[in-house]
Every structure is written in structure tokens, then in C-alpha cells.
């Protein structure tokens, strides 16, 4: 009797996943055919169980296809893990709320994710834990990062690639005489995500503290996924509006004009929270019917009030040598006002989550290979 993983699987799906050397390049695993190359009327002509062999650790199933007689050999473990309807853990790319640990500030009491720079650089397990904290909790705080110019770029390159923007490879967060952004003043900055006017938005942000002698200027983080989940529970209608109505975000200065139309809360096709874009300084003029504008502004205010709840914000003060690495599609960051006459200087840079998740996966793969050696 053929495995139910074979009999219950759609034939085009099963054939599309054939692992043989005719279908996939054995050097890299990439497919050698287009879906249109497969014959129409695919069906399993024969299926038989085969035992483990020298080049295969476990048993498998050999399938003979009609109408072309092609032979596919599927490991039994692969069929069990991937068969349609099999239980899956996570959301596939690790970007939605399903793969996160949502938090309010009290939830992180005594366990703020942090690591010393020396340990992060020198210990694979520490680096894995730090990068996983960004993926799972949304951030990590690296302590003792050398306070030298452009060091933030070296931090970013430990897990990915620097995203160059109109601000350059890095940006200076300090008081400027003629600022093109309120970030470069001593003003209070409420919880927000960066660059919502950019498409694609930078998904990782780094802030490295070089000086912080000014009165004020304390930092804060809010888990936007947790806040959006609270909004969904407390006011489902407002949540739905914020996932549906596109917002025009814009940034302009003498050399730049950037615009993006996205909702404040983005969800995946299954309705799971995937991205937050929230920045009062960058929201442009919405163009919609009066009814849509009314419901949007009511929902926008509701979410804005929720984001300011004190228990949602993790407050801390960056010290020289601290480097905060966080998910800019999930966490909102803030700061208190500070005296512009004081010395406060951060250097920031952007990177991307795909690079960070890739680095994390490779580190974990190396750990498993080392364990099995």
C-alpha cells in the first residue's frame, strides 16, 4: 500500500518536488525544469517502499510517473515533514507574529537581551543567541562596542550588509544647525519606525552610542506587534481599518523625494501581523472618501494612544559603547527630549532581516555540523 503522503498529495506538487539529478542540479539543488515542462495528466503509475542505502540514511518511496515513466525517489522523512496537511511550525520566513515572542516592558524584567561585544565576536553560541533575540524579541543590546568612528558599520557586517540610503552608509544622530529631520535636534521623539516612506523599508536598524552626556535623551522601545495584537483584541474594527487603508508616507529635502503607500499595520494572506509602519512626522495627506478618512483617523488615534501606554515602553539609557540592533518593521523606538547644549552623539546604520536570518541559519548549521563531527 503506497504511503498516504503519496496517495493524498496532488501529483503536480509531488512531481515538482522530485529530488533526482535530472530535476535538480546536484551541486546546488536548484530546479532544472519549468512547471510548463512537466507533462499534463500527471499520475502515479507505481509506488514502492525502498530500504535505506549507503547514500540515504533512511527508507524512502520510489514513484514511477505516467505518462512519461519518470522515476522519483522521496525520503520517507521528507514526505512526513512536507506532505500536504502536515503540521508546520512557524510562518515560513519568520517575519510574522506567529514566530515572535510578543512583549510589554514588564515581560522583559531581568532578561533584556544583551551581550558583550567581545563575547558576541568570539563565541558562536553568544552570537546565535544575540541574533535570535533580534528575530524573536525584536532587538539585542550589544555592550562594550568600541567607541570609534564608523564602528556601527562593522557591527552590521557581522550579520549582513549595510543598506545605503540618502543618509549615506551611516547617519549621525546629533544636534545639527540646519536639520532635515527632527532626529537631528534635541526634541522629544515619540514611538515610531524609521523610513516608512521608503520601499522597501530598511528592516534592521543599528544605533551605536559614542557620547551621551546631555540631560535627557533616554531611549525607549515598544513592541509594535504586541501593540497591534492588543488593538485587534480591544477594537477589531480599528485594527481592520489600519490593515486596509493605505497611508502616504513622504520625505523630501533639497536632494531627496521619497514616497510609499502602505497601511500602518501590514498582515500576511493569513491575517498575521507582519509589519508596522508608524511615523507621525512622515505621514502625508491621505486621499480617500470622507467616510474612509473618518474611520481611518479614529483608528489611527486609537492605535497612537495605545502605543503611548507606559507599560508598553521599555525605557533605558544608552551609554557609550552600547549598540542597539533592532527590527525596524516591528519595534518602534523613541527618545526623551534632551538639552542641545549637552554632548549626545549616536551613529546609526540600516541593514536587512534577510541577511541577519541567513547569518543565524548558517551559524546554527555550523553548530549542528560541529556536533555531529
Coordinates of C-alpha atoms in Angstrom, one line a residue:
X1 CA 0.0 0.0 0.0
X2 CA 1.6 3.4 -1.0
X3 CA 2.2 5.9 1.7
X4 CA -0.7 8.3 2.3
X5 CA 1.8 11.1 1.8
X6 CA 1.9 9.9 -1.8
X7 CA -1.7 9.0 -2.4
X8 CA -3.0 12.1 -0.8
X9 CA -0.6 14.5 -2.5
X10 CA -1.6 16.4 -5.7
X11 CA 0.5 14.9 -8.5
X12 CA 1.9 18.2 -9.8
X13 CA 3.1 19.2 -6.3
X14 CA 4.8 15.8 -5.7
X15 CA 6.5 15.8 -9.1
X16 CA 7.6 19.4 -8.8
X17 CA 9.5 18.3 -5.6
X18 CA 11.3 15.4 -7.3
X19 CA 14.9 15.5 -5.9
X20 CA 16.6 13.4 -8.6
X21 CA 19.6 14.6 -10.5
X22 CA 17.6 15.1 -13.7
X23 CA 15.2 17.5 -12.0
X24 CA 17.7 19.3 -9.7
X25 CA 21.3 20.3 -10.1
X26 CA 23.2 18.1 -7.6
X27 CA 25.7 20.9 -6.9
X28 CA 23.2 23.4 -5.7
X29 CA 19.7 21.8 -5.5
X30 CA 18.1 24.3 -7.9
X31 CA 15.4 23.0 -10.3
X32 CA 16.4 22.3 -13.9
X33 CA 12.8 22.5 -15.3
X34 CA 9.9 24.9 -15.6
X35 CA 6.5 23.9 -14.4
X36 CA 5.4 24.1 -18.1
X37 CA 8.0 21.3 -18.9
X38 CA 6.0 18.8 -16.9
X39 CA 3.6 16.6 -18.9
X40 CA -0.1 17.2 -18.4
X41 CA -2.2 14.4 -16.9
X42 CA 0.5 13.5 -14.4
X43 CA -0.4 10.5 -12.2
X44 CA 1.4 8.0 -10.0
X45 CA 1.7 4.8 -12.0
X46 CA 3.5 2.8 -9.3
X47 CA 4.9 3.5 -5.8
X48 CA 7.0 1.1 -3.8
X49 CA 8.9 1.4 -0.5
X50 CA 12.7 1.1 -0.7
X51 CA 15.0 0.5 2.3
X52 CA 17.8 2.7 3.4
X53 CA 21.0 2.6 1.4
X54 CA 24.6 3.8 1.6
X55 CA 23.8 7.2 0.3
X56 CA 20.4 7.6 2.1
X57 CA 20.1 7.5 5.9
X58 CA 16.5 6.2 6.0
X59 CA 13.9 4.4 3.9
X60 CA 12.0 6.1 1.1
X61 CA 9.4 5.7 -1.6
X62 CA 10.1 5.3 -5.3
X63 CA 7.4 6.7 -7.6
X64 CA 7.0 5.9 -11.3
X65 CA 5.1 8.5 -13.2
X66 CA 2.8 8.4 -16.1
X67 CA 2.6 9.3 -18.8
X68 CA 6.5 9.8 -19.2
X69 CA 7.8 7.0 -17.0
X70 CA 10.0 9.3 -14.9
X71 CA 11.2 7.9 -11.6
X72 CA 11.4 9.9 -8.4
X73 CA 12.8 8.8 -5.0
X74 CA 11.4 10.6 -2.0
X75 CA 13.0 10.1 1.5
X76 CA 10.3 8.9 3.9
X77 CA 11.3 11.7 6.4
X78 CA 10.8 14.3 3.8
X79 CA 7.4 13.0 2.9
X80 CA 6.4 13.0 6.6
X81 CA 7.6 16.6 7.1
X82 CA 6.2 18.2 4.0
X83 CA 3.1 16.3 3.0
X84 CA 0.0 18.5 2.5
X85 CA -1.7 19.0 5.8
X86 CA 1.3 18.1 7.9
X87 CA 1.7 20.2 11.0
X88 CA 4.0 23.1 10.3
X89 CA 5.8 25.2 12.9
X90 CA 6.3 28.9 12.2
X91 CA 5.3 31.0 9.3
X92 CA 7.9 30.0 6.8
X93 CA 10.1 33.2 6.7
X94 CA 9.9 34.0 10.4
X95 CA 8.5 37.5 9.8
X96 CA 5.0 37.4 11.3
X97 CA 3.7 37.5 14.8
X98 CA 3.4 33.7 14.8
X99 CA 7.2 33.3 15.1
X100 CA 7.7 36.0 17.6
X101 CA 7.6 36.4 21.4
X102 CA 5.4 39.5 21.9
X103 CA 6.2 41.6 24.9
X104 CA 5.3 44.6 27.1
X105 CA 8.0 46.2 29.2
X106 CA 7.3 44.1 32.4
X107 CA 7.7 40.9 30.5
X108 CA 11.4 41.7 29.9
X109 CA 12.2 42.5 33.6
X110 CA 15.6 40.9 34.3
X111 CA 16.0 39.5 30.9
X112 CA 16.7 42.3 28.4
X113 CA 18.6 40.6 25.6
X114 CA 22.2 41.8 25.7
X115 CA 25.7 40.6 25.1
X116 CA 29.2 41.9 25.4
X117 CA 30.9 42.8 22.2
X118 CA 33.9 40.5 22.9
X119 CA 31.6 37.6 23.6
X120 CA 29.5 38.3 20.6
X121 CA 32.6 38.3 18.4
X122 CA 34.3 35.4 20.0
X123 CA 31.6 32.9 20.9
X124 CA 29.4 31.3 18.3
X125 CA 26.7 30.5 20.9
X126 CA 26.6 34.1 22.1
X127 CA 26.2 35.4 18.6
X128 CA 23.5 32.9 17.8
X129 CA 21.6 33.9 20.9
X130 CA 22.0 37.6 20.1
X131 CA 20.8 37.3 16.5
X132 CA 18.0 35.1 17.6
X133 CA 16.9 37.8 20.1
X134 CA 16.5 40.2 17.2
X135 CA 14.5 37.6 15.3
X136 CA 12.3 36.5 18.3
X137 CA 12.1 39.6 20.6
X138 CA 12.9 42.3 18.0
X139 CA 16.2 43.6 19.4
X140 CA 19.5 43.0 21.2
X141 CA 21.8 45.4 23.0
X142 CA 25.5 44.9 22.5
X143 CA 27.7 46.3 25.2
X144 CA 31.2 47.4 25.1
X145 CA 31.4 48.1 21.3
X146 CA 34.5 50.2 20.7
X147 CA 33.6 53.9 20.6
X148 CA 35.3 54.7 17.3
X149 CA 34.0 56.4 14.2
X150 CA 32.1 54.2 11.7
X151 CA 32.2 51.2 14.1
X152 CA 28.4 50.7 13.6
X153 CA 29.2 49.6 10.1
X154 CA 31.5 46.8 11.4
X155 CA 28.7 45.7 13.7
X156 CA 26.2 45.5 10.8
X157 CA 28.7 43.5 8.7
X158 CA 28.8 40.8 11.4
X159 CA 25.4 39.6 10.2
X160 CA 24.7 41.1 6.8
X161 CA 25.1 44.1 4.5
X162 CA 24.8 47.8 5.2
X163 CA 21.8 49.4 3.4
X164 CA 23.0 52.7 1.9
X165 CA 20.3 55.4 1.8
X166 CA 20.0 59.1 1.1
X167 CA 21.6 59.5 4.6
X168 CA 24.7 57.6 3.4
X169 CA 26.2 54.4 4.7
X170 CA 25.7 55.7 8.2
X171 CA 24.0 58.7 9.8
X172 CA 24.9 60.9 12.7
X173 CA 22.3 61.3 15.4
X174 CA 23.3 64.6 16.9
X175 CA 22.2 68.2 17.0
X176 CA 22.7 69.9 13.7
X177 CA 22.4 73.6 12.9
X178 CA 20.1 73.1 9.9
X179 CA 18.5 69.7 10.4
X180 CA 16.5 68.0 7.7
X181 CA 14.9 65.7 10.3
X182 CA 13.7 66.2 13.9
X183 CA 16.0 63.3 14.9
X184 CA 18.9 65.7 14.5
X185 CA 17.5 68.1 17.1
X186 CA 17.0 67.8 20.9
X187 CA 13.3 67.4 20.5
X188 CA 11.3 64.6 22.1
X189 CA 10.6 61.8 19.6
X190 CA 7.6 59.6 20.2
X191 CA 7.5 55.9 19.3
X192 CA 8.0 55.4 15.5
X193 CA 9.5 53.3 12.9
X194 CA 12.2 54.7 10.6
X195 CA 11.9 55.4 6.9
X196 CA 8.2 54.4 6.3
X197 CA 8.4 56.4 3.1
X198 CA 10.9 54.0 1.6
X199 CA 10.1 50.9 -0.4
X200 CA 11.4 48.5 0.6
X201 CA 11.8 49.9 4.1
X202 CA 15.1 49.1 5.9
X203 CA 14.2 46.2 8.1
X204 CA 17.1 46.4 10.6
X205 CA 18.4 49.5 12.3
X206 CA 21.5 49.9 14.4
X207 CA 22.3 52.8 16.8
X208 CA 25.8 53.0 18.3
X209 CA 26.3 55.4 21.2
X210 CA 29.5 57.3 21.2
X211 CA 28.6 60.0 23.7
X212 CA 25.6 60.6 26.0
X213 CA 26.4 63.4 28.4
X214 CA 23.3 65.5 27.8
X215 CA 20.5 65.9 30.3
X216 CA 17.7 63.8 28.9
X217 CA 17.9 61.8 25.7
X218 CA 16.8 58.5 27.3
X219 CA 15.7 55.8 24.8
X220 CA 12.6 53.6 24.6
X221 CA 11.3 50.6 22.6
X222 CA 7.7 49.5 22.0
X223 CA 6.8 46.1 20.6
X224 CA 4.6 47.2 17.7
X225 CA 3.4 43.6 17.1
X226 CA 2.2 43.4 20.7
X227 CA 0.5 46.8 20.4
X228 CA -1.2 45.8 17.2
X229 CA -2.3 42.5 18.7
X230 CA -3.8 44.4 21.6
X231 CA -5.6 46.7 19.2
X232 CA -7.0 43.7 17.4
X233 CA -8.3 42.3 20.7
X234 CA -9.7 45.6 22.1
X235 CA -11.0 47.2 18.9
X236 CA -11.2 44.7 16.0
X237 CA -12.8 47.3 13.7
X238 CA -9.9 49.8 14.2
X239 CA -7.4 47.0 13.6
X240 CA -9.1 46.1 10.3
X241 CA -9.1 49.7 9.2
X242 CA -5.4 50.1 9.8
X243 CA -4.6 47.0 7.8
X244 CA -6.8 48.1 4.9
X245 CA -6.3 51.8 4.4
X246 CA -3.0 52.8 2.6
X247 CA -1.2 55.7 4.0
X248 CA 1.1 58.0 2.0
X249 CA 4.4 58.4 3.8
X250 CA 6.7 61.1 2.4
X251 CA 10.1 62.6 2.9
X252 CA 11.6 65.5 1.0
X253 CA 14.6 67.7 1.3
X254 CA 16.8 69.6 -1.2
X255 CA 18.2 66.3 -2.7
X256 CA 15.5 63.7 -1.9
X257 CA 11.9 62.9 -2.5
X258 CA 10.6 59.6 -1.3
X259 CA 7.1 58.2 -1.1
X260 CA 5.5 54.9 -0.2
X261 CA 1.8 53.9 0.2
X262 CA 1.4 51.3 2.8
X263 CA -1.0 50.6 5.7
X264 CA 0.1 51.2 9.3
X265 CA -0.3 47.6 10.1
X266 CA 0.5 45.1 7.3
X267 CA -0.7 41.5 7.6
X268 CA 0.1 38.4 5.5
X269 CA -2.5 36.5 3.5
X270 CA -3.4 34.5 6.6
X271 CA -4.1 37.7 8.6
X272 CA -1.0 37.5 10.8
X273 CA 0.7 40.8 11.7
X274 CA 3.9 41.2 9.6
X275 CA 4.9 44.8 9.5
X276 CA 4.3 48.1 11.4
X277 CA 4.9 51.5 9.7
X278 CA 4.1 54.3 12.2
X279 CA 5.7 57.7 12.0
X280 CA 3.7 60.8 12.6
X281 CA 6.4 63.0 11.1
X282 CA 6.2 61.3 7.8
X283 CA 2.5 60.8 7.2
X284 CA 1.4 62.8 4.2
X285 CA -2.1 63.9 3.1
X286 CA -4.5 61.0 2.7
X287 CA -6.7 61.0 -0.3
X288 CA -9.9 59.0 0.2
X289 CA -13.6 59.5 0.8
X290 CA -14.8 61.4 3.8
X291 CA -16.2 58.2 5.3
X292 CA -12.8 56.4 4.9
X293 CA -10.9 59.4 6.3
X294 CA -13.2 59.5 9.4
X295 CA -12.8 55.8 10.2
X296 CA -9.0 55.9 9.5
X297 CA -8.4 58.9 11.8
X298 CA -10.4 57.3 14.6
X299 CA -8.4 54.1 14.3
X300 CA -5.1 56.0 13.9
X301 CA -5.8 57.9 17.1
X302 CA -6.8 54.7 18.9
X303 CA -3.5 53.0 17.9
X304 CA -1.5 56.1 18.7
X305 CA -3.0 56.2 22.2
X306 CA -2.3 52.6 22.7
X307 CA 1.4 53.0 21.7
X308 CA 1.8 55.6 24.4
X309 CA 0.7 53.3 27.3
X310 CA 3.6 53.5 29.8
X311 CA 3.6 49.7 30.4
X312 CA 4.3 49.0 26.7
X313 CA 7.5 51.1 26.5
X314 CA 10.9 49.6 27.6
X315 CA 12.9 52.6 28.9
X316 CA 16.6 52.6 29.1
X317 CA 19.6 54.9 28.6
X318 CA 22.3 54.2 26.0
X319 CA 25.8 54.5 27.4
X320 CA 29.0 55.0 25.3
X321 CA 29.8 51.6 23.7
X322 CA 26.2 50.4 23.6
X323 CA 24.9 49.4 20.2
X324 CA 21.2 48.7 19.8
X325 CA 20.2 46.4 16.9
X326 CA 16.5 46.1 16.3
X327 CA 13.8 45.1 13.8
X328 CA 12.5 48.3 12.2
X329 CA 9.4 46.6 10.9
X330 CA 8.3 45.6 14.3
X331 CA 9.7 47.7 17.1
X332 CA 9.0 51.4 17.5
X333 CA 11.8 53.4 19.1
X334 CA 11.6 56.7 21.0
X335 CA 13.6 59.2 23.0
X336 CA 13.0 61.9 25.5
X337 CA 14.0 65.5 24.8
X338 CA 17.5 66.5 25.7
X339 CA 19.5 69.7 26.3
X340 CA 21.0 70.6 22.9
X341 CA 24.0 72.1 24.7
X342 CA 24.9 68.7 26.1
X343 CA 27.0 66.1 24.3
X344 CA 24.9 63.3 22.7
X345 CA 26.2 61.5 19.6
X346 CA 25.0 58.3 18.1
X347 CA 25.9 56.8 14.8
X348 CA 23.2 54.8 13.0
X349 CA 23.0 52.4 10.1
X350 CA 20.5 50.2 8.3
X351 CA 20.7 46.6 7.3
X352 CA 18.1 43.9 6.5
X353 CA 16.5 41.0 8.3
X354 CA 17.1 38.5 5.4
X355 CA 20.8 38.9 5.9
X356 CA 20.5 38.6 9.7
X357 CA 18.3 35.5 9.4
X358 CA 20.7 34.0 6.9
X359 CA 23.7 34.6 9.2
X360 CA 21.7 33.0 12.0
X361 CA 20.8 29.9 10.0
X362 CA 24.4 29.4 8.8
X363 CA 25.7 29.8 12.4
X364 CA 23.2 27.2 13.6
X365 CA 24.0 24.9 10.7
X366 CA 27.7 25.1 11.6
X367 CA 26.9 24.2 15.2
X368 CA 24.9 21.1 14.1
X369 CA 27.7 20.0 11.8
X370 CA 30.2 20.5 14.6
X371 CA 28.1 18.5 17.0
X372 CA 27.8 15.6 14.5
X373 CA 31.5 15.6 13.6

